[in-house]
Amino acid sequence: MFLDWVAQLKLLQHEPETNIINGFPLVVQRVMVTQVVQSLLDQSLSPATVLPTGAHVKWVMECVGQGFRLPVNSDHAIITQCIDLYFKWIQGERRPAWIANNLEAFVLAVAKHMSLLFENRSKGKEEIASHASLCQKVLTVFVAISKLKLSTETFEIVIKLLVGMTDSVFQSMDEGSLGRCLAERILQVLYEVWLRSLTTNDNMWNVLRKLHENWLNFPETISQWSSTIISLTHTLIDRLYKNKPNAALQMTAPIPTGANIDMPDEHAHYAWQRIFHIIVNVNLITQPNIFVTALAGIKLCCQTFSDIQGANLPDGNTVLNLFGECLFEAAIRNRPGFESGTALAIENLCFIFNRWHPSEFSNKYVACFIRSLQVALQTDPGLVMTSCLVHSQGFFIYELMGFRSLIPFYMRAVEIILAQAPSAIQTSSVPADVLRRSCLHVVASVMSLPSRFAAIQFPFESSRGDPNLGPILAYSDLEVHIGQILLTALNNETHATNIQYILQIAQAFVSEFLPPASPPPTFSITQPQSSQQCAAIFMWSFLYLMEQKISTPGWNPDVMSAGIRVVTDLSGLYTNIEKNEEFALRLVCNLCDLVKDKLSKYQPGAKDDERLISDCYRCILHWLMVPDQWVYRHLNCLSTVLETAHAGITQKAGAKKPEKDKKELLSDSDSAVLFKDAALSTLLFLNNHLGSYPTAAGAERVSSIITEEMLLPKDGKAPTSQFVRLFGLEEGLLLCIVDVPSLMEGGLTSTCIVRDRTGKYVWQSRLQYLPYSEQGQHAVRVPDDPNLHALASHPFKSDWFDTSMLTDEGMQDLYAFLSSEDNNTIIRMVHDTVNSQTQYLAGAAFGLDIDVKLLPPVCHFDGTNPASSVAWTHFGHFTSTTRFVAQPLELSSNLWAAIKQFDQQPERETMQIGVVFVEANQRHEDEIFANTGGSNEFNMFVRSLGWEINLASHTGFLGGLDRKQTTGTWAPYYANFESEVIFHVATIIPNLQHKKRLINRDLVLVVWAEDIDFDAQNMSNQFKIIINPLPSGVFRVKTVWPQGTTGIAHSEEVILSKNSLGAIIRAKSMHAHRLVHVSKPFQLRQRFVSDIVRRYKLDMPMSGFYGSLTRQQKHCIGVPPTTTTSPLATNISSSNLLSSLTPLSPPCMSPTLPALTSPTMGPVQPPSPTHIGPPAAVLPPPLSIPPPAVVVSPGRTLPISVHPSTASIPPPSAQVAIPPPSTAPPPTQAPQPPLAAHSRHPSTGHPMGIPAPRVLPQPGAAGSASGAALPPPRSPVQAVKPTPQVPPLFYPPNHTTAWWRQA
């Protein structure tokens, strides 16, 4: 007696001796069943007494079994009692003795009887619900039966009954039917009981497989099948790979049961294969939603395999052997209406190929995978294309064999997606911004390939995409498409992160493809051009688009700042831009307009606007400081820039000043507004460096390296302090005026050393009277006086003498006289006449001397008559109204120690970046730092980061490296007018402790990892830039930012070639450093100067101040400080007092260096064997602009000559030993004997190298060739006699005085 459907399936045959009560009327059946069941459930009745034999038990069971055929609606209670009775007996509760001895026969009878309840005989919603509840209880009994120790034959009969019951349920699967209510639960019980049976009967498995073909299109079937496969997969993995040999099968069904099934290992493997192949082919499913469920189950199984850890991880081929057939078929068939399932198949395949290394897959599977992606990329925009783009975007870094043949299809799909506005993209699987970011990732991955593979052809070309851009037949065709894609995406994109990603790619694209500028005749910024000009066209189009986006609302401040930073970095490619001057002019003018507009609308406390305006100022400055100084040809633009900077400086802050720690070095009260500092920096940089950077010392120096010690005499014969005057000027400027004796041969000369917030500058000024065209002459002439010069040169020639008398006719009498006399007579007559006339003239006291000498002024070049006092007078500071403009400073040893400390403060922002090399399979810090060398590619990359500087002779920023070679002999170094950056390369630092100390403190770390999957999370640095070399010769770059960092695109990747790798990594590193650390060198130096002036200024009366300009000071340079000065800091504005002075050229620069290429500035000078460092810059030719007159006070022009000094200055490395001042009086110098003849000038007789003394003629002295005495002159004329061009010498005061007295 069992369900007839089981017999119809030919699983079991009916037994004639059963089903005895079925012929009785329903009333009789109900009464019999009720009385028997209730009696047996009565606790007062003992079953052992009532049912002593097997016949009794069988008869009772016939009655109970008939109860399962009663109407469900009217006899629900009776049926429930029948179920309860059987369940108690199965569990051994008050059951007859015969059942205990014949358990399997009893179980079979119970299973058969209960199967009768699954006959579909209910109608109506309530009746079906009541019927379903009874069936659920029956299924619980079947689970209890499966836990008994039964024979395989008994289990097979039970599962046959369950199979028949399940198939009967599936015969009616309408909504609300009994089958729909029971399908999920009955399948769960079927699978559980089946697995507990441990059956290996092929016929049984084949029946189950055949029936699953009928159940295939029911979601309950696929759901239960998937959950069972996943449970079996976990069990297999635990036993095979996790060393859990007896792991039980835990059933994870849609309705959790917590069932644990114990089975041998062999049967677990057998059952997995049988269960998985119960579904012959998921692609035969005709319902899309069921198809998705099946593929979702397969995906979970694949993920389960991927979670295996350790060396026993199965390879990718193993996983594809299990699941690949159905996945490839689903992806390649791409059935209409099944897009969700196809997309899931693509996702599964991408997951498998991404999880396992591509080299592990056989060519067969690789070919199927590439074909699957090709089909997906050629579909219409929708789920399939979206799934392909999102999940396969990262495969370019793996360089899967043949994968790059899909580039044309990827590019066409990307063009279609990015050409649409984000709001027009209709995808339910992923958000539109995620899809667009995936497209951008594809572009970033293929962007550098044209420069690597050039004209290599693709095997096939996609017919989709923008037809106006032409076909993609070779790698070189990609450049045009990439440029157009970036411009279109930038125009359409609205998501902030995506816009920043586009900007990053655009910067890399220009760096890759912008060639050296050589504009062809047909160049046009409006007409289509050839691919060779694509990057040049892109630059102009990018500029136009950026103008629109920045000037109109729509982009948030972070995005706008990111865009301006990219434009700033592109200034390094100025020389490569077509029509670069026009480009820069347009950009700077537009940025000035933007700044003025933002300033006019500025609200106090608007930090976003402050940051944006600051970025604009910095961008303007970078485009003005490009190599050819184009702004001098556009003075209107320069005026606009200066007005814009002035507007930022004078903008009212209005915001409440934040409270800060008193120990923190603060700037002025307006420092709370960021753009004020930026505007002031722009003005200072333009004034100090426009037209003068790079300096003759190269990029490593923006300040003069000359010091006071280098300028002073080294003979020790005079106190050095008498040559130095030091003042603190208003607005934070230190002015040191040094009288250099060795430079005063041609006149009064002073050397000025100016220190301010921007640096230290050395100028040489000389009092000059001659025009510039006569600068080479050492003498200075008195203005011409015709009468004086005529009489002095020809005392016997009169202006009224008529030269017409000197003719042959008028001289006949003279000729006759001369011919009649002898020569001696004539000579005596002439001599007598000359003597008499000379005596007559002397007696007339005309004051004439045929040997007139205009003597030079007496000037002591020993510091007692300092040229600085003359210059100070000419500067207009010898009046009471200008007295307090300058504060004299006490020349103490502490002051010079503070100034020395101030000179060590950086003038530019400084950065130190760590660089490490990670070999394959290295993970720990000690292993990484132990590397003493890298690959050839790594070493080339390190050299592209900056110039190789010799640490021992480098005068710029060292970043913790020392000159004693304990941290290495060289390092990569880069600098521009505003920044210095040095790279701590672990492989060239010899000591492990030094490596850890330096690199672990760096905020930014560049990691060169040979493993593509290297994880840098264990590195302590805040920012990590990971570079992975790929087999094809390109490099994957990934930036890992700290959580919560704003203003950047997080963890996006790009693939670069070696052409742009060094420049892009350097720019990324410097940008990352600025995000976490804001350097303000100007403010620190300003504070330093202010502290120096406050500590060491001398409060003296006016007379003392003026006397200090001429008298010898009390202290000297070079005395060790007696106290330690605290660190100081500062901020300053420029002074116009010395704007006409000429800067001294730094000494010891290599005059000629072999050619070499700079990372950013093209051909430069390479390091010499003795000096390795940033090359001395090739300065642009001087501009034809007349030097301005120096106006010291209204209506007064300073008459000084401006020219570079040619003084011999020791190199910076020379140790200048300056003796301290002596407290004893100077020894008396004995009179010196007359100098030998060979030591005097041949024409004047003056000692060599000593200015001629002023000699006044005495009455009665021999003043003429004849020896006649001349009277003392009444009005002597003083003039400067030309000083002989002899080597300059310095004589101390006592020596000069002795010589003077002797002379």
mmCIF file of N, CA and C in Angstrom, residues 500-589:
data_model
loop_
_atom_site.group_PDB
_atom_site.id
_atom_site.type_symbol
_atom_site.label_atom_id
_atom_site.label_comp_id
_atom_site.label_asym_id
_atom_site.label_seq_id
_atom_site.Cartn_x
_atom_site.Cartn_y
_atom_site.Cartn_z
ATOM 1 N N GLN A 500 38.666 62.763 -11.683
ATOM 2 C CA GLN A 500 40.068 62.795 -11.267
ATOM 3 C C GLN A 500 40.865 61.689 -11.954
ATOM 4 N N TYR A 501 40.230 60.544 -12.157
ATOM 5 C CA TYR A 501 40.904 59.461 -12.869
ATOM 6 C C TYR A 501 41.178 59.861 -14.317
ATOM 7 N N ILE A 502 40.212 60.513 -14.948
ATOM 8 C CA ILE A 502 40.411 60.984 -16.319
ATOM 9 C C ILE A 502 41.584 61.964 -16.373
ATOM 10 N N LEU A 503 41.667 62.837 -15.398
ATOM 11 C CA LEU A 503 42.751 63.815 -15.377
ATOM 12 C C LEU A 503 44.107 63.128 -15.233
ATOM 13 N N GLN A 504 44.167 62.098 -14.412
ATOM 14 C CA GLN A 504 45.416 61.346 -14.278
ATOM 15 C C GLN A 504 45.811 60.705 -15.603
ATOM 16 N N ILE A 505 44.844 60.088 -16.264
ATOM 17 C CA ILE A 505 45.147 59.432 -17.532
ATOM 18 C C ILE A 505 45.561 60.460 -18.575
ATOM 19 N N ALA A 506 44.897 61.603 -18.585
ATOM 20 C CA ALA A 506 45.238 62.647 -19.548
ATOM 21 C C ALA A 506 46.672 63.120 -19.346
ATOM 22 N N GLN A 507 47.077 63.277 -18.107
ATOM 23 C CA GLN A 507 48.456 63.695 -17.845
ATOM 24 C C GLN A 507 49.445 62.645 -18.346
ATOM 25 N N ALA A 508 49.173 61.387 -18.074
ATOM 26 C CA ALA A 508 50.057 60.321 -18.551
ATOM 27 C C ALA A 508 50.046 60.234 -20.069
ATOM 28 N N PHE A 509 48.887 60.443 -20.673
ATOM 29 C CA PHE A 509 48.774 60.376 -22.130
ATOM 30 C C PHE A 509 49.645 61.452 -22.785
ATOM 31 N N VAL A 510 49.579 62.656 -22.287
ATOM 32 C CA VAL A 510 50.395 63.728 -22.849
ATOM 33 C C VAL A 510 51.877 63.442 -22.629
ATOM 34 N N SER A 511 52.225 62.947 -21.446
ATOM 35 C CA SER A 511 53.627 62.631 -21.177
ATOM 36 C C SER A 511 54.147 61.533 -22.090
ATOM 37 N N GLU A 512 53.294 60.609 -22.468
ATOM 38 C CA GLU A 512 53.697 59.506 -23.337
ATOM 39 C C GLU A 512 53.905 59.951 -24.778
ATOM 40 N N PHE A 513 53.006 60.779 -25.283
ATOM 41 C CA PHE A 513 52.936 60.962 -26.726
ATOM 42 C C PHE A 513 53.276 62.356 -27.209
ATOM 43 N N LEU A 514 53.451 63.330 -26.320
ATOM 44 C CA LEU A 514 53.744 64.671 -26.809
ATOM 45 C C LEU A 514 55.191 64.717 -27.271
ATOM 46 N N PRO A 515 55.436 64.828 -28.579
ATOM 47 C CA PRO A 515 56.812 64.813 -29.085
ATOM 48 C C PRO A 515 57.440 66.180 -28.951
ATOM 49 N N PRO A 516 58.752 66.287 -29.189
ATOM 50 C CA PRO A 516 59.375 67.611 -29.213
ATOM 51 C C PRO A 516 58.710 68.500 -30.242
ATOM 52 N N ALA A 517 58.509 69.752 -29.878
ATOM 53 C CA ALA A 517 57.727 70.662 -30.716
ATOM 54 C C ALA A 517 58.464 70.974 -32.011
ATOM 55 N N SER A 518 57.844 70.704 -33.130
ATOM 56 C CA SER A 518 58.317 71.099 -34.459
ATOM 57 C C SER A 518 57.078 71.309 -35.297
ATOM 58 N N PRO A 519 56.386 72.426 -35.133
ATOM 59 C CA PRO A 519 55.076 72.594 -35.747
ATOM 60 C C PRO A 519 55.133 72.490 -37.263
ATOM 61 N N PRO A 520 54.366 71.571 -37.845
ATOM 62 C CA PRO A 520 54.328 71.465 -39.303
ATOM 63 C C PRO A 520 53.545 72.622 -39.906
ATOM 64 N N PRO A 521 53.727 72.876 -41.189
ATOM 65 C CA PRO A 521 53.019 74.002 -41.804
ATOM 66 C C PRO A 521 51.509 73.860 -41.746
ATOM 67 N N THR A 522 51.022 72.627 -41.685
ATOM 68 C CA THR A 522 49.570 72.407 -41.738
ATOM 69 C C THR A 522 48.960 72.291 -40.359
ATOM 70 N N PHE A 523 49.712 72.644 -39.335
ATOM 71 C CA PHE A 523 49.166 72.467 -37.986
ATOM 72 C C PHE A 523 47.940 73.343 -37.787
ATOM 73 N N SER A 524 46.901 72.761 -37.211
ATOM 74 C CA SER A 524 45.669 73.494 -36.932
ATOM 75 C C SER A 524 45.070 72.947 -35.663
ATOM 76 N N ILE A 525 44.514 73.819 -34.878
ATOM 77 C CA ILE A 525 43.884 73.391 -33.638
ATOM 78 C C ILE A 525 42.395 73.162 -33.824
ATOM 79 N N THR A 526 41.911 73.363 -35.027
ATOM 80 C CA THR A 526 40.477 73.178 -35.279
ATOM 81 C C THR A 526 40.188 72.074 -36.279
ATOM 82 N N GLN A 527 41.153 71.732 -37.139
ATOM 83 C CA GLN A 527 40.932 70.715 -38.153
ATOM 84 C C GLN A 527 41.547 69.393 -37.726
ATOM 85 N N PRO A 528 40.970 68.269 -38.171
ATOM 86 C CA PRO A 528 41.548 66.960 -37.830
ATOM 87 C C PRO A 528 42.973 66.843 -38.349
ATOM 88 N N GLN A 529 43.803 66.201 -37.554
ATOM 89 C CA GLN A 529 45.211 66.055 -37.895
ATOM 90 C C GLN A 529 45.571 64.578 -37.893
ATOM 91 N N SER A 530 46.775 64.299 -38.352
ATOM 92 C CA SER A 530 47.262 62.931 -38.356
ATOM 93 C C SER A 530 47.561 62.496 -36.941
ATOM 94 N N SER A 531 47.731 61.187 -36.776
ATOM 95 C CA SER A 531 47.941 60.660 -35.432
ATOM 96 C C SER A 531 49.235 61.157 -34.816
ATOM 97 N N GLN A 532 50.224 61.553 -35.672
ATOM 98 C CA GLN A 532 51.477 62.049 -35.118
ATOM 99 C C GLN A 532 51.269 63.348 -34.346
ATOM 100 N N GLN A 533 50.188 64.080 -34.650
ATOM 101 C CA GLN A 533 49.926 65.333 -33.972
ATOM 102 C C GLN A 533 48.804 65.207 -32.954
ATOM 103 N N CYS A 534 48.401 63.990 -32.636
ATOM 104 C CA CYS A 534 47.228 63.800 -31.774
ATOM 105 C C CYS A 534 47.452 64.404 -30.396
ATOM 106 N N ALA A 535 48.622 64.157 -29.798
ATOM 107 C CA ALA A 535 48.872 64.679 -28.455
ATOM 108 C C ALA A 535 48.910 66.200 -28.453
ATOM 109 N N ALA A 536 49.455 66.794 -29.539
ATOM 110 C CA ALA A 536 49.480 68.252 -29.611
ATOM 111 C C ALA A 536 48.071 68.813 -29.703
ATOM 112 N N ILE A 537 47.233 68.211 -30.522
ATOM 113 C CA ILE A 537 45.837 68.640 -30.611
ATOM 114 C C ILE A 537 45.141 68.412 -29.275
ATOM 115 N N PHE A 538 45.438 67.297 -28.653
ATOM 116 C CA PHE A 538 44.796 66.976 -27.376
ATOM 117 C C PHE A 538 45.107 68.047 -26.332
ATOM 118 N N MET A 539 46.346 68.556 -26.297
ATOM 119 C CA MET A 539 46.698 69.569 -25.314
ATOM 120 C C MET A 539 45.819 70.805 -25.457
ATOM 121 N N TRP A 540 45.618 71.254 -26.687
ATOM 122 C CA TRP A 540 44.793 72.434 -26.896
ATOM 123 C C TRP A 540 43.333 72.144 -26.569
ATOM 124 N N SER A 541 42.834 71.004 -27.005
ATOM 125 C CA SER A 541 41.446 70.655 -26.699
ATOM 126 C C SER A 541 41.249 70.495 -25.199
ATOM 127 N N PHE A 542 42.231 69.905 -24.560
ATOM 128 C CA PHE A 542 42.162 69.747 -23.110
ATOM 129 C C PHE A 542 42.121 71.109 -22.425
ATOM 130 N N LEU A 543 42.903 72.063 -22.910
ATOM 131 C CA LEU A 543 42.892 73.399 -22.343
ATOM 132 C C LEU A 543 41.523 74.049 -22.496
ATOM 133 N N TYR A 544 40.945 73.972 -23.697
ATOM 134 C CA TYR A 544 39.624 74.559 -23.911
ATOM 135 C C TYR A 544 38.596 73.942 -22.981
ATOM 136 N N LEU A 545 38.639 72.624 -22.871
ATOM 137 C CA LEU A 545 37.656 71.941 -22.044
ATOM 138 C C LEU A 545 37.841 72.288 -20.572
ATOM 139 N N MET A 546 39.086 72.365 -20.105
ATOM 140 C CA MET A 546 39.342 72.734 -18.725
ATOM 141 C C MET A 546 38.861 74.153 -18.435
ATOM 142 N N GLU A 547 39.017 75.060 -19.404
ATOM 143 C CA GLU A 547 38.513 76.424 -19.220
ATOM 144 C C GLU A 547 37.010 76.410 -18.959
ATOM 145 N N GLN A 548 36.294 75.631 -19.747
ATOM 146 C CA GLN A 548 34.847 75.576 -19.597
ATOM 147 C C GLN A 548 34.454 74.970 -18.259
ATOM 148 N N LYS A 549 35.096 73.876 -17.889
ATOM 149 C CA LYS A 549 34.696 73.166 -16.681
ATOM 150 C C LYS A 549 35.036 73.954 -15.414
ATOM 151 N N ILE A 550 36.180 74.625 -15.428
ATOM 152 C CA ILE A 550 36.601 75.332 -14.225
ATOM 153 C C ILE A 550 35.822 76.632 -14.049
ATOM 154 N N SER A 551 35.491 77.272 -15.169
ATOM 155 C CA SER A 551 34.824 78.570 -15.080
ATOM 156 C C SER A 551 33.322 78.461 -14.883
ATOM 157 N N THR A 552 32.751 77.281 -15.048
ATOM 158 C CA THR A 552 31.309 77.111 -14.871
ATOM 159 C C THR A 552 31.044 76.175 -13.708
ATOM 160 N N PRO A 553 29.938 76.362 -12.987
ATOM 161 C CA PRO A 553 29.640 75.460 -11.860
ATOM 162 C C PRO A 553 29.363 74.052 -12.350
ATOM 163 N N GLY A 554 29.647 73.100 -11.538
ATOM 164 C CA GLY A 554 29.438 71.700 -11.888
ATOM 165 C C GLY A 554 30.466 70.794 -11.249
ATOM 166 N N TRP A 555 31.721 71.200 -11.282
ATOM 167 C CA TRP A 555 32.771 70.423 -10.631
ATOM 168 C C TRP A 555 32.906 70.888 -9.184
ATOM 169 N N ASN A 556 33.099 69.934 -8.303
ATOM 170 C CA ASN A 556 33.309 70.312 -6.911
ATOM 171 C C ASN A 556 34.748 70.794 -6.714
ATOM 172 N N PRO A 557 35.048 71.440 -5.602
ATOM 173 C CA PRO A 557 36.392 72.028 -5.424
ATOM 174 C C PRO A 557 37.521 71.015 -5.506
ATOM 175 N N ASP A 558 37.308 69.804 -4.999
ATOM 176 C CA ASP A 558 38.369 68.791 -5.079
ATOM 177 C C ASP A 558 38.713 68.486 -6.522
ATOM 178 N N VAL A 559 37.700 68.363 -7.363
ATOM 179 C CA VAL A 559 37.932 68.047 -8.765
ATOM 180 C C VAL A 559 38.616 69.217 -9.462
ATOM 181 N N MET A 560 38.170 70.417 -9.184
ATOM 182 C CA MET A 560 38.783 71.580 -9.820
ATOM 183 C C MET A 560 40.244 71.713 -9.415
ATOM 184 N N SER A 561 40.531 71.488 -8.142
ATOM 185 C CA SER A 561 41.928 71.544 -7.695
ATOM 186 C C SER A 561 42.755 70.461 -8.365
ATOM 187 N N ALA A 562 42.186 69.269 -8.501
ATOM 188 C CA ALA A 562 42.906 68.190 -9.169
ATOM 189 C C ALA A 562 43.202 68.554 -10.620
ATOM 190 N N GLY A 563 42.224 69.160 -11.304
ATOM 191 C CA GLY A 563 42.452 69.571 -12.680
ATOM 192 C C GLY A 563 43.544 70.616 -12.796
ATOM 193 N N ILE A 564 43.544 71.570 -11.902
ATOM 194 C CA ILE A 564 44.567 72.619 -11.951
ATOM 195 C C ILE A 564 45.939 72.034 -11.631
ATOM 196 N N ARG A 565 45.991 71.059 -10.723
ATOM 197 C CA ARG A 565 47.286 70.431 -10.432
ATOM 198 C C ARG A 565 47.828 69.677 -11.642
ATOM 199 N N VAL A 566 46.957 69.034 -12.385
ATOM 200 C CA VAL A 566 47.409 68.346 -13.598
ATOM 201 C C VAL A 566 47.949 69.353 -14.606
ATOM 202 N N VAL A 567 47.227 70.452 -14.796
ATOM 203 C CA VAL A 567 47.700 71.489 -15.714
ATOM 204 C C VAL A 567 49.034 72.048 -15.227
ATOM 205 N N THR A 568 49.200 72.161 -13.921
ATOM 206 C CA THR A 568 50.477 72.633 -13.368
ATOM 207 C C THR A 568 51.609 71.687 -13.728
ATOM 208 N N ASP A 569 51.389 70.398 -13.549
ATOM 209 C CA ASP A 569 52.436 69.422 -13.873
ATOM 210 C C ASP A 569 52.772 69.421 -15.354
ATOM 211 N N LEU A 570 51.798 69.726 -16.203
ATOM 212 C CA LEU A 570 52.050 69.737 -17.644
ATOM 213 C C LEU A 570 52.943 70.886 -18.065
ATOM 214 N N SER A 571 53.183 71.843 -17.179
ATOM 215 C CA SER A 571 54.091 72.930 -17.538
ATOM 216 C C SER A 571 55.505 72.422 -17.801
ATOM 217 N N GLY A 572 55.845 71.274 -17.246
ATOM 218 C CA GLY A 572 57.153 70.692 -17.519
ATOM 219 C C GLY A 572 57.327 70.269 -18.960
ATOM 220 N N LEU A 573 56.238 70.168 -19.721
ATOM 221 C CA LEU A 573 56.294 69.797 -21.137
ATOM 222 C C LEU A 573 56.134 71.013 -22.040
ATOM 223 N N TYR A 574 56.390 72.190 -21.501
ATOM 224 C CA TYR A 574 56.146 73.425 -22.256
ATOM 225 C C TYR A 574 56.882 73.424 -23.594
ATOM 226 N N THR A 575 58.135 73.014 -23.590
ATOM 227 C CA THR A 575 58.920 73.079 -24.823
ATOM 228 C C THR A 575 58.416 72.116 -25.879
ATOM 229 N N ASN A 576 57.583 71.159 -25.518
ATOM 230 C CA ASN A 576 57.081 70.177 -26.466
ATOM 231 C C ASN A 576 55.712 70.537 -27.023
ATOM 232 N N ILE A 577 55.093 71.593 -26.533
ATOM 233 C CA ILE A 577 53.733 71.931 -26.931
ATOM 234 C C ILE A 577 53.769 72.761 -28.206
ATOM 235 N N GLU A 578 52.895 72.430 -29.132
ATOM 236 C CA GLU A 578 52.762 73.244 -30.326
ATOM 237 C C GLU A 578 52.219 74.618 -29.945
ATOM 238 N N LYS A 579 52.851 75.650 -30.510
ATOM 239 C CA LYS A 579 52.443 77.024 -30.218
ATOM 240 C C LYS A 579 52.387 77.245 -28.702
ATOM 241 N N ASN A 580 53.487 76.882 -28.056
ATOM 242 C CA ASN A 580 53.496 76.856 -26.591
ATOM 243 C C ASN A 580 53.311 78.234 -25.977
ATOM 244 N N GLU A 581 53.863 79.256 -26.612
ATOM 245 C CA GLU A 581 53.722 80.593 -26.044
ATOM 246 C C GLU A 581 52.264 81.038 -26.052
ATOM 247 N N GLU A 582 51.584 80.773 -27.153
ATOM 248 C CA GLU A 582 50.167 81.107 -27.226
ATOM 249 C C GLU A 582 49.371 80.298 -26.207
ATOM 250 N N PHE A 583 49.744 79.047 -26.066
ATOM 251 C CA PHE A 583 49.069 78.175 -25.096
ATOM 252 C C PHE A 583 49.234 78.716 -23.679
ATOM 253 N N ALA A 584 50.470 79.029 -23.303
ATOM 254 C CA ALA A 584 50.732 79.506 -21.945
ATOM 255 C C ALA A 584 50.057 80.849 -21.685
ATOM 256 N N LEU A 585 50.088 81.720 -22.668
ATOM 257 C CA LEU A 585 49.469 83.036 -22.503
ATOM 258 C C LEU A 585 47.977 82.904 -22.246
ATOM 259 N N ARG A 586 47.329 82.094 -23.026
ATOM 260 C CA ARG A 586 45.887 81.914 -22.857
ATOM 261 C C ARG A 586 45.582 81.311 -21.490
ATOM 262 N N LEU A 587 46.364 80.312 -21.106
ATOM 263 C CA LEU A 587 46.109 79.636 -19.841
ATOM 264 C C LEU A 587 46.294 80.589 -18.656
ATOM 265 N N VAL A 588 47.382 81.325 -18.641
ATOM 266 C CA VAL A 588 47.663 82.213 -17.513
ATOM 267 C C VAL A 588 46.605 83.304 -17.404
ATOM 268 N N CYS A 589 46.218 83.866 -18.534
ATOM 269 C CA CYS A 589 45.196 84.918 -18.491
ATOM 270 C C CYS A 589 43.872 84.373 -17.971
#
